[in-house]
Amino acid sequence: MKVLNFGSLNLDYVYDVDHFVREGETISSADMNVFCGGKGLNQSVALAKAGVKVYHAGAVGSADGAMLLEALSNVGADISYIKRYDMSSGHAIIQKNRAGNNCILLYGGANQNIGIDFIKEVLKDFDKGDILLLQNEVSNLSFIIDEGYKRGMSIVLNPSPINEKIFECDLEKVEYLILNEIEAADILGASDTGEDELIEKLTKIPGNEDSVDFGREGLCICGQDSEDKTGNIQD
Amino acid sequence: MKVLNFGSLNLDYVYDVDHFVREGETISSADMNVFCGGKGLNQSVALAKAGVKVYHAGAVGSADGAMLLEALSNVGADISYIKRYDMSSGHAIIQKNRAGNNCILLYGGANQNIGIDFIKEVLKDFDKGDILLLQNEVSNLSFIIDEGYKRGMSIVLNPSPINEKIFECDLEKVEYLILNEIEAADILGASDTGEDELIEKLTKIPGNEDSVDFGREGLCICGQDSEDKTGNIQD
């Protein structure tokens, strides 16, 4: 059994600012630091650190992607399914003020350049019984799910961030959904719903009868006929 | 006579946004475009396009600086005095909303990594009668002025953006100041001053008697014993 995480790789640019820049204004940041992030990368790093051999598939920019590849290979994740494109890596522009508050501007970059041919090329090396881990920060997510399902892979989806792209996916093909309360409510179209009600609604989904719970940090793993599992997620 | 522009090289990252990101918020930009900028680069490009052989000295990041070097060499500017450092090029994060308004976050990067040894190394190739063009977007500006003056170079300073660094410089060593009304008022410590009053104040500076005027776009060239000159500047 192999684990493939087809997910985002982001550079987080953190700028120290006096205040968040406003319309018409030009301000300077005295300090900027770069970190590796993205829900995809974070989950691969977590898996690798937990001792799982993980294959990360995704895309980075050829000029700025070296740091992302290094972060993964440093923890032992396989990076041979990561493409380099002549564009920016996905990134986040994070302004951090003196009080420690922040605001975030995301740009998908190479993460949003993942095409159908590349997806097929990667998935042909994986098969029935292999795990396909996904989040919602790369392009053609719906196609990845369809292809993985066709190959008999066991699909695990953290549908975050939840947006219209998630509702284009055939979630029936997903074996495990990794959610927190807010995402569970969004998926169910049940905003302002309490935890108990969410669990009730989630357990009504076929295959989920015995498997819904919220972990300490709100994590919920909803498996089809799976054991009940709770835990925390990193991003 | 050689013309040396020791100045900034900036990448302008322009992000299309619905609205400017606010405290605590995470938003996505659907489109990002990169342009070459920086007051230094813009002035070298303008000079080169006007047929002047210009040597640009400055610094860029080794991973992201290629586009800046190309922009200069494409117009025939000499780039042999530009250093590559293992850091980010100077850059601007520009959010542009649907109404076409913007806000700008600047980060000095390599522009602020220009040190004394590098300055000496560059200036040793220039001499009396050569022109040294400067703006206020690189580190150690005051030292560049002192060194250029020592070598007998003719110093032209566009003191923009005006901040405390300008007042650390010995402006007596500057032969030409390139200013607009706002910068003239800032330099004179005369905010809310009208154009006529500014001209009156500027003409009282020794050597400036005959040389102060505001061009169509507010440009003012104040030379020591020079001819009266007006025009427009790009940045």
Short mmCIF file of C-alpha atoms in Angstrom, two decimals:
data_model
loop_
_atom_site.label_atom_id
_atom_site.label_comp_id
_atom_site.label_asym_id
_atom_site.label_seq_id
_atom_site.Cartn_x
_atom_site.Cartn_y
_atom_site.Cartn_z
CA MET A 1 0.00 0.00 0.00
CA LYS A 2 1.37 3.37 -1.07
CA VAL A 3 0.23 6.81 0.14
CA LEU A 4 -0.04 9.56 -2.48
CA ASN A 5 -0.78 13.12 -1.37
CA PHE A 6 -1.77 15.19 -4.42
CA GLY A 7 -1.72 18.61 -2.87
CA SER A 8 -0.69 22.22 -2.60
CA LEU A 9 2.79 23.57 -1.95
CA ASN A 10 2.84 27.17 -0.74
CA LEU A 11 5.44 29.73 0.17
CA ASP A 12 4.28 31.86 3.09
CA TYR A 13 5.80 35.34 2.88
CA VAL A 14 5.38 37.01 6.26
CA TYR A 15 5.87 40.80 6.25
CA ASP A 16 6.22 42.73 9.50
CA VAL A 17 4.15 45.91 9.23
CA ASP A 18 3.13 48.76 11.51
CA HIS A 19 -0.43 48.45 10.26
CA PHE A 20 -2.20 46.67 7.39
CA VAL A 21 -1.87 48.59 4.13
CA ARG A 22 -5.00 50.54 3.15
CA GLU A 23 -6.42 51.89 -0.08
CA GLY A 24 -4.19 54.47 -1.74
CA GLU A 25 -1.39 53.88 0.75
CA THR A 26 2.25 52.85 0.27
CA ILE A 27 3.97 51.38 3.31
CA SER A 28 7.30 49.62 3.84
CA SER A 29 7.97 46.39 5.65
CA ALA A 30 11.24 46.31 7.57
CA ASP A 31 11.36 42.53 7.74
CA MET A 32 10.14 39.62 5.67
CA ASN A 33 10.47 35.91 6.36
CA VAL A 34 9.61 32.98 4.14
CA PHE A 35 8.13 29.71 5.37
CA CYS A 36 6.91 26.56 3.68
CA GLY A 37 3.19 25.89 3.88
CA GLY A 38 0.11 24.86 2.01
CA LYS A 39 -2.33 22.26 3.32
CA GLY A 40 -0.82 19.67 0.98
CA LEU A 41 2.78 20.14 2.03
CA ASN A 42 1.86 20.35 5.71
CA GLN A 43 0.03 17.03 5.58
CA SER A 44 2.89 15.32 3.72
CA VAL A 45 5.36 16.63 6.30
CA ALA A 46 3.11 15.39 9.13
CA LEU A 47 2.79 11.94 7.53
CA ALA A 48 6.52 11.66 6.86
CA LYS A 49 7.32 12.72 10.41
CA ALA A 50 4.88 10.07 11.66
CA GLY A 51 6.92 7.49 9.76
CA VAL A 52 4.65 7.07 6.73
CA LYS A 53 6.31 6.79 3.32
CA VAL A 54 4.43 9.48 1.41
CA TYR A 55 4.60 10.39 -2.27
CA HIS A 56 3.78 14.05 -2.77
CA ALA A 57 2.40 15.07 -6.17
CA GLY A 58 1.95 18.71 -7.07
CA ALA A 59 3.58 21.66 -8.76
CA VAL A 60 5.98 24.47 -7.89
CA GLY A 61 7.56 27.38 -9.73
CA SER A 62 10.94 26.64 -11.29
CA ALA A 63 12.53 29.83 -9.91
CA ASP A 64 11.08 29.85 -6.39
CA GLY A 65 10.19 26.21 -5.68
CA ALA A 66 13.51 24.86 -4.37
CA MET A 67 12.67 25.63 -0.73
CA LEU A 68 9.40 23.67 -0.96
CA LEU A 69 11.06 20.62 -2.51
CA GLU A 70 13.74 20.74 0.15
CA ALA A 71 11.21 20.91 3.00
CA LEU A 72 9.62 17.70 1.74
CA SER A 73 12.77 15.78 0.88
CA ASN A 74 14.31 16.78 4.24
CA VAL A 75 11.62 14.79 6.06
CA GLY A 76 11.88 11.86 3.65
CA ALA A 77 8.82 12.50 1.48
CA ASP A 78 9.14 11.43 -2.16
CA ILE A 79 9.18 14.47 -4.48
CA SER A 80 9.52 12.74 -7.85
CA TYR A 81 5.88 13.53 -8.74
CA ILE A 82 6.29 17.30 -8.29
CA LYS A 83 6.43 19.31 -11.51
CA ARG A 84 8.29 22.58 -11.97
CA TYR A 85 6.53 25.23 -14.05
CA ASP A 86 7.84 28.53 -15.37
CA MET A 87 5.57 30.54 -13.06
CA SER A 88 5.26 31.46 -9.38
CA SER A 89 4.81 28.78 -6.77
CA GLY A 90 1.55 29.07 -4.90
CA HIS A 91 2.03 31.59 -2.13
CA ALA A 92 0.52 33.61 0.66
CA ILE A 93 1.31 37.27 1.34
CA ILE A 94 0.88 37.57 5.09
CA GLN A 95 0.98 40.97 6.78
CA LYS A 96 1.71 40.67 10.50
CA ASN A 97 1.27 43.76 12.64
CA ARG A 98 2.94 44.61 15.94
CA ALA A 99 0.05 43.18 17.94
CA GLY A 100 0.66 39.84 16.21
CA ASN A 101 -2.56 39.95 14.17
CA ASN A 102 -2.44 39.18 10.50
CA CYS A 103 -4.24 39.21 7.17
CA ILE A 104 -3.58 36.87 4.27
CA LEU A 105 -3.64 37.26 0.49
CA LEU A 106 -3.45 33.90 -1.31
CA TYR A 107 -2.30 33.25 -4.85
CA GLY A 108 -2.65 29.74 -6.28
CA GLY A 109 0.22 29.94 -8.79
CA ALA A 110 1.60 26.54 -9.82
CA ASN A 111 -0.95 24.77 -7.55
CA GLN A 112 -3.66 25.98 -9.92
CA ASN A 113 -1.75 24.83 -13.00
CA ILE A 114 -2.23 21.11 -12.39
CA GLY A 115 -3.74 19.67 -15.55
CA ILE A 116 -5.45 16.48 -16.59
CA ASP A 117 -2.46 14.98 -18.43
CA PHE A 118 -0.19 15.44 -15.43
CA ILE A 119 -2.81 13.89 -13.12
CA LYS A 120 -3.11 10.81 -15.36
CA GLU A 121 0.67 10.53 -15.58
CA VAL A 122 0.99 10.47 -11.79
CA LEU A 123 -1.96 8.19 -11.01
CA LYS A 124 -0.91 5.47 -13.47
CA ASP A 125 1.79 4.52 -10.92
CA PHE A 126 -0.81 3.93 -8.17
CA ASP A 127 -3.42 1.26 -7.80
CA LYS A 128 -6.13 -0.49 -5.83
CA GLY A 129 -5.46 -0.36 -2.12
CA ASP A 130 -3.21 2.71 -2.34
CA ILE A 131 -4.32 5.80 -0.45
CA LEU A 132 -4.98 9.10 -2.24
CA LEU A 133 -4.91 12.08 0.15
CA LEU A 134 -6.41 15.35 -1.10
CA GLN A 135 -7.23 18.91 -0.03
CA ASN A 136 -8.90 21.72 -1.95
CA GLU A 137 -5.93 23.87 -2.95
CA VAL A 138 -5.03 22.44 -6.37
CA SER A 139 -6.79 22.68 -9.73
CA ASN A 140 -8.84 19.81 -11.20
CA LEU A 141 -9.59 18.28 -7.81
CA SER A 142 -12.77 16.72 -9.15
CA PHE A 143 -10.79 14.98 -11.91
CA ILE A 144 -8.21 13.68 -9.43
CA ILE A 145 -11.02 12.14 -7.36
CA ASP A 146 -12.61 10.52 -10.43
CA GLU A 147 -9.29 9.11 -11.67
CA GLY A 148 -8.24 7.86 -8.24
CA TYR A 149 -11.62 6.19 -7.78
CA LYS A 150 -11.38 4.53 -11.21
CA ARG A 151 -8.05 3.03 -10.20
CA GLY A 152 -9.56 1.68 -6.98
CA MET A 153 -7.60 3.97 -4.70
CA SER A 154 -8.86 4.73 -1.23
CA ILE A 155 -9.63 8.47 -1.26
CA VAL A 156 -9.16 10.67 1.81
CA LEU A 157 -10.31 14.28 1.37
CA ASN A 158 -9.78 17.28 3.61
CA PRO A 159 -12.17 19.59 1.71
CA SER A 160 -10.52 22.76 2.95
CA PRO A 161 -10.90 25.58 2.07
CA ILE A 162 -14.53 24.89 1.25
CA ASN A 163 -15.68 26.70 -1.87
CA GLU A 164 -17.72 25.97 -4.99
CA LYS A 165 -15.01 23.57 -6.26
CA ILE A 166 -15.88 21.08 -3.52
CA PHE A 167 -19.46 20.86 -4.71
CA GLU A 168 -18.25 19.99 -8.23
CA CYS A 169 -16.67 16.83 -6.77
CA ASP A 170 -18.42 13.48 -6.49
CA LEU A 171 -18.08 13.09 -2.73
CA GLU A 172 -19.61 9.60 -2.90
CA LYS A 173 -16.23 8.46 -4.23
CA VAL A 174 -14.48 9.73 -1.11
CA GLU A 175 -13.84 7.11 1.54
CA TYR A 176 -12.81 9.47 4.33
CA LEU A 177 -13.70 13.13 4.78
CA ILE A 178 -11.49 15.00 7.24
CA LEU A 179 -13.48 17.94 8.62
CA ASN A 180 -13.78 20.35 11.48
CA GLU A 181 -17.19 21.59 12.71
CA ILE A 182 -17.28 24.60 10.40
CA GLU A 183 -16.38 22.55 7.34
CA ALA A 184 -18.89 19.86 8.32
CA ALA A 185 -21.61 22.51 8.54
CA ASP A 186 -20.56 23.97 5.18
CA ILE A 187 -20.54 20.56 3.48
CA LEU A 188 -24.01 19.84 4.86
CA GLY A 189 -25.27 23.32 4.02
CA ALA A 190 -26.12 23.60 7.72
CA SER A 191 -24.55 26.80 9.02
CA ASP A 192 -25.12 27.73 12.68
CA THR A 193 -25.69 24.08 13.46
CA GLY A 194 -24.53 22.63 16.78
CA GLU A 195 -22.06 19.78 17.08
CA ASP A 196 -24.68 17.21 18.08
CA GLU A 197 -26.93 18.07 15.16
CA LEU A 198 -23.98 17.91 12.74
CA ILE A 199 -23.04 14.47 14.01
CA GLU A 200 -26.65 13.39 13.58
CA LYS A 201 -26.73 14.68 10.00
CA LEU A 202 -23.32 13.18 9.15
CA THR A 203 -24.29 9.75 10.51
CA LYS A 204 -27.26 9.74 8.15
CA ILE A 205 -24.86 9.63 5.18
CA PRO A 206 -24.70 5.97 4.02
CA GLY A 207 -21.63 4.23 5.46
CA ASN A 208 -21.08 6.82 8.16
CA GLU A 209 -23.34 5.36 10.85
CA ASP A 210 -20.62 4.46 13.32
CA SER A 211 -17.88 6.79 12.36
CA VAL A 212 -18.67 10.39 13.19
CA ASP A 213 -17.11 12.25 16.08
CA PHE A 214 -15.43 15.55 16.78
CA GLY A 215 -11.92 15.45 18.16
CA ARG A 216 -10.46 17.82 20.71
CA GLU A 217 -9.73 20.46 18.04
CA GLY A 218 -12.88 19.81 16.09
CA LEU A 219 -11.49 17.23 13.71
CA CYS A 220 -13.94 14.70 12.39
CA ILE A 221 -13.08 11.73 10.22
CA CYS A 222 -16.13 10.36 8.43
CA GLY A 223 -15.31 7.00 6.91
CA GLN A 224 -17.50 4.70 4.89
CA ASP A 225 -17.89 1.63 7.16
CA SER A 226 -14.69 2.61 8.93
CA GLU A 227 -13.77 2.61 12.59
CA ASP A 228 -14.39 5.80 14.55
CA LYS A 229 -11.29 7.97 14.40
CA THR A 230 -10.54 11.39 15.81
CA GLY A 231 -7.43 13.51 15.96
CA ASN A 232 -5.97 16.89 15.19
CA ILE A 233 -4.89 18.36 11.89
CA GLN A 234 -2.09 20.78 11.32
CA ASP A 235 -3.53 23.23 8.79
CA MET B 1 31.82 61.30 -19.39
CA LYS B 2 30.07 58.21 -18.06
CA VAL B 3 26.65 58.04 -16.38
CA LEU B 4 26.31 55.75 -13.36
CA ASN B 5 22.90 55.17 -11.82
CA PHE B 6 23.33 53.54 -8.40
CA GLY B 7 19.75 52.65 -7.71
CA SER B 8 16.93 50.33 -6.82
CA LEU B 9 15.65 47.39 -8.83
CA ASN B 10 12.16 46.28 -7.85
CA LEU B 11 9.75 43.58 -8.87
CA ASP B 12 6.18 44.87 -8.80
CA TYR B 13 3.76 42.04 -8.03
CA VAL B 14 0.27 43.21 -8.92
CA TYR B 15 -2.56 41.12 -7.44
CA ASP B 16 -6.13 41.53 -8.66
CA VAL B 17 -8.43 41.52 -5.62
CA ASP B 18 -12.12 42.08 -4.92
CA HIS B 19 -11.19 44.30 -2.00
CA PHE B 20 -8.04 45.08 -0.01
CA VAL B 21 -7.33 42.40 2.59
CA ARG B 22 -8.27 43.41 6.13
CA GLU B 23 -7.23 42.33 9.61
CA GLY B 24 -8.00 38.69 10.33
CA GLU B 25 -9.08 38.03 6.76
CA THR B 26 -7.85 35.52 4.16
CA ILE B 27 -8.67 36.34 0.55
CA SER B 28 -7.57 34.89 -2.78
CA SER B 29 -6.29 36.72 -5.82
CA ALA B 30 -7.36 35.20 -9.13
CA ASP B 31 -4.63 36.91 -11.11
CA MET B 32 -1.12 38.17 -10.47
CA ASN B 33 1.22 39.92 -12.86
CA VAL B 34 4.86 40.84 -12.39
CA PHE B 35 6.45 44.03 -13.71
CA CYS B 36 9.88 45.57 -13.41
CA GLY B 37 10.08 48.76 -11.41
CA GLY B 38 11.93 50.68 -8.77
CA LYS B 39 12.89 54.33 -9.19
CA GLY B 40 16.45 53.30 -10.04
CA LEU B 41 15.58 50.85 -12.78
CA ASN B 42 12.93 53.18 -14.24
CA GLN B 43 15.41 56.03 -14.55
CA SER B 44 18.06 53.80 -16.16
CA VAL B 45 15.49 52.53 -18.66
CA ALA B 46 14.43 56.12 -19.43
CA LEU B 47 18.05 57.21 -19.94
CA ALA B 48 18.88 54.22 -22.12
CA LYS B 49 15.77 54.79 -24.22
CA ALA B 50 16.81 58.43 -24.61
CA GLY B 51 20.09 57.20 -26.07
CA VAL B 52 22.31 57.68 -23.01
CA LYS B 53 24.85 54.96 -22.24
CA VAL B 54 24.02 54.24 -18.60
CA TYR B 55 25.78 51.96 -16.13
CA HIS B 56 23.34 50.66 -13.55
CA ALA B 57 24.78 49.63 -10.17
CA GLY B 58 22.64 47.87 -7.61
CA ALA B 59 21.62 44.48 -6.28
CA VAL B 60 19.04 41.80 -7.02
CA GLY B 61 18.15 38.40 -5.61
CA SER B 62 19.88 35.47 -7.26
CA ALA B 63 16.65 33.44 -7.59
CA ASP B 64 14.24 36.18 -8.69
CA GLY B 65 16.47 38.86 -10.26
CA ALA B 66 16.75 37.60 -13.85
CA MET B 67 13.74 39.59 -15.06
CA LEU B 68 15.21 42.84 -13.71
CA LEU B 69 18.59 42.27 -15.34
CA GLU B 70 16.87 41.44 -18.60
CA ALA B 71 14.75 44.61 -18.53
CA LEU B 72 17.91 46.69 -18.28
CA SER B 73 20.05 44.81 -20.76
CA ASN B 74 17.15 44.76 -23.26
CA VAL B 75 17.32 48.55 -23.51
CA GLY B 76 21.11 48.58 -23.67
CA ALA B 77 21.93 49.58 -20.08
CA ASP B 78 25.16 48.12 -18.69
CA ILE B 79 24.43 45.60 -15.90
CA SER B 80 27.97 44.56 -14.97
CA TYR B 81 27.79 46.51 -11.69
CA ILE B 82 24.70 44.68 -10.43
CA LYS B 83 25.32 42.14 -7.66
CA ARG B 84 23.27 39.01 -7.06
CA TYR B 85 22.58 38.14 -3.43
CA ASP B 86 21.04 35.01 -1.95
CA MET B 87 17.91 36.88 -0.85
CA SER B 88 14.76 38.41 -2.35
CA SER B 89 15.02 41.21 -4.87
CA GLY B 90 13.42 44.43 -3.67
CA HIS B 91 9.73 44.22 -4.41
CA ALA B 92 6.31 45.75 -4.09
CA ILE B 93 3.14 43.83 -3.26
CA ILE B 94 0.43 45.79 -5.03
CA GLN B 95 -3.23 44.97 -4.47
CA LYS B 96 -5.41 46.33 -7.26
CA ASN B 97 -9.17 46.28 -6.75
CA ARG B 98 -11.91 46.21 -9.37
CA ALA B 99 -12.26 50.00 -9.33
CA GLY B 100 -8.58 50.23 -10.32
CA ASN B 101 -7.45 51.63 -6.96
CA ASN B 102 -4.45 50.14 -5.25
CA CYS B 103 -2.37 49.89 -2.11
CA ILE B 104 1.32 49.07 -1.95
CA LEU B 105 3.51 47.14 0.47
CA LEU B 106 7.23 47.67 -0.20
CA TYR B 107 10.10 45.43 0.80
CA GLY B 108 13.66 46.62 0.21
CA GLY B 109 15.29 43.18 -0.12
CA ALA B 110 18.58 43.23 -2.04
CA ASN B 111 18.29 47.03 -2.54
CA GLN B 112 18.83 47.41 1.20
CA ASN B 113 21.81 45.05 1.20
CA ILE B 114 24.17 47.41 -0.62
CA GLY B 115 27.27 47.73 1.54
CA ILE B 116 30.25 50.02 1.74
CA ASP B 117 32.75 47.61 0.14
CA PHE B 118 30.51 47.08 -2.88
CA ILE B 119 30.01 50.85 -3.26
CA LYS B 120 33.79 51.46 -3.21
CA GLU B 121 34.34 48.64 -5.70
CA VAL B 122 31.88 50.20 -8.16
CA LEU B 123 32.92 53.84 -7.77
CA LYS B 124 36.63 53.16 -8.32
CA ASP B 125 35.78 52.76 -12.03
CA PHE B 126 34.27 56.28 -12.22
CA ASP B 127 35.89 59.65 -12.00
CA LYS B 128 35.75 63.44 -12.22
CA GLY B 129 33.22 64.59 -14.76
CA ASP B 130 31.19 61.38 -14.63
CA ILE B 131 27.57 61.66 -13.52
CA LEU B 132 26.26 59.79 -10.48
CA LEU B 133 22.46 59.48 -10.49
CA LEU B 134 20.78 58.51 -7.22
CA GLN B 135 17.38 57.99 -5.61
CA ASN B 136 16.47 57.04 -2.04
CA GLU B 137 15.68 53.34 -2.39
CA VAL B 138 19.05 51.72 -1.66
CA SER B 139 21.02 51.36 1.57
CA ASN B 140 24.04 53.54 2.40
CA LEU B 141 22.89 56.41 0.18
CA SER B 142 24.80 58.91 2.30
CA PHE B 143 28.03 56.94 1.80
CA ILE B 144 27.47 56.75 -1.98
CA ILE B 145 27.11 60.55 -2.09
CA ASP B 146 30.28 61.06 -0.01
CA GLU B 147 32.32 58.64 -2.14
CA GLY B 148 31.03 60.03 -5.44
CA TYR B 149 31.80 63.57 -4.28
CA LYS B 150 35.32 62.55 -3.23
CA ARG B 151 35.93 61.21 -6.72
CA GLY B 152 34.73 64.48 -8.26
CA MET B 153 31.59 63.00 -9.77
CA SER B 154 28.66 65.22 -10.62
CA ILE B 155 25.85 64.05 -8.31
CA VAL B 156 22.20 64.11 -9.36
CA LEU B 157 19.74 63.09 -6.62
CA ASN B 158 16.04 62.35 -6.84
CA PRO B 159 15.47 62.19 -3.06
CA SER B 160 12.37 60.06 -3.34
CA PRO B 161 10.82 58.62 -1.24
CA ILE B 162 11.71 61.30 1.29
CA ASN B 163 12.37 59.87 4.73
CA GLU B 164 14.90 60.28 7.55
CA LYS B 165 17.65 58.77 5.36
CA ILE B 166 17.66 61.86 3.13
CA PHE B 167 18.43 64.10 6.07
CA GLU B 168 21.48 61.95 6.92
CA CYS B 169 22.94 62.91 3.51
CA ASP B 170 25.16 65.90 2.90
CA LEU B 171 22.97 67.59 0.28
CA GLU B 172 25.61 70.27 -0.28
CA LYS B 173 27.51 67.64 -2.25
CA VAL B 174 24.57 67.18 -4.61
CA GLU B 175 24.79 69.16 -7.84
CA TYR B 176 21.22 68.58 -9.01
CA LEU B 177 18.15 67.76 -6.94
CA ILE B 178 15.22 66.36 -8.92
CA LEU B 179 12.02 67.12 -7.02
CA ASN B 180 8.30 67.53 -7.35
CA GLU B 181 6.34 70.07 -5.26
CA ILE B 182 5.65 67.66 -2.39
CA GLU B 183 9.28 66.56 -2.18
CA ALA B 184 10.47 70.17 -2.40
CA ALA B 185 8.20 71.07 0.51
CA ASP B 186 9.43 68.05 2.50
CA ILE B 187 13.10 68.87 1.84
CA LEU B 188 12.51 72.46 2.96
CA GLY B 189 10.42 71.39 5.94
CA ALA B 190 7.68 73.57 4.46
CA SER B 191 4.53 71.45 4.22
CA ASP B 192 1.34 73.08 2.90
CA THR B 193 3.45 75.59 1.03
CA GLY B 194 2.34 76.89 -2.36
CA GLU B 195 4.38 76.50 -5.53
CA ASP B 196 5.45 80.15 -5.66
CA GLU B 197 6.64 80.14 -2.08
CA LEU B 198 8.56 76.89 -2.64
CA ILE B 199 10.31 78.39 -5.66
CA GLU B 200 11.18 81.44 -3.61
CA LYS B 201 12.63 79.28 -0.83
CA LEU B 202 14.52 77.02 -3.26
CA THR B 203 16.07 79.97 -5.09
CA LYS B 204 17.50 81.17 -1.78
CA ILE B 205 19.71 78.06 -1.64
CA PRO B 206 23.20 79.12 -2.82
CA GLY B 207 23.72 78.26 -6.49
CA ASN B 208 20.02 77.82 -7.19
CA GLU B 209 19.16 81.43 -8.03
CA ASP B 210 18.35 80.90 -11.69
CA SER B 211 17.41 77.29 -11.77
CA VAL B 212 14.14 76.58 -10.00
CA ASP B 213 10.91 75.87 -11.81
CA PHE B 214 8.09 73.36 -11.73
CA GLY B 215 7.43 71.36 -14.87
CA ARG B 216 4.04 70.27 -16.13
CA GLU B 217 3.99 67.30 -13.77
CA GLY B 218 5.60 69.13 -10.90
CA LEU B 219 9.19 68.21 -11.65
CA CYS B 220 11.81 70.66 -10.51
CA ILE B 221 15.51 70.42 -11.23
CA CYS B 222 17.55 72.55 -8.86
CA GLY B 223 21.10 72.81 -10.11
CA GLN B 224 24.04 74.61 -8.58
CA ASP B 225 24.75 77.38 -11.14
CA SER B 226 23.01 75.30 -13.80
CA GLU B 227 20.61 76.27 -16.55
CA ASP B 228 16.91 76.16 -15.77
CA LYS B 229 15.56 72.72 -16.67
CA THR B 230 12.10 71.23 -16.34
CA GLY B 231 10.59 67.96 -17.45
CA ASN B 232 8.69 64.91 -16.32
CA ILE B 233 9.89 61.91 -14.41
CA GLN B 234 8.61 58.41 -14.71
CA ASP B 235 8.43 57.23 -11.12
#
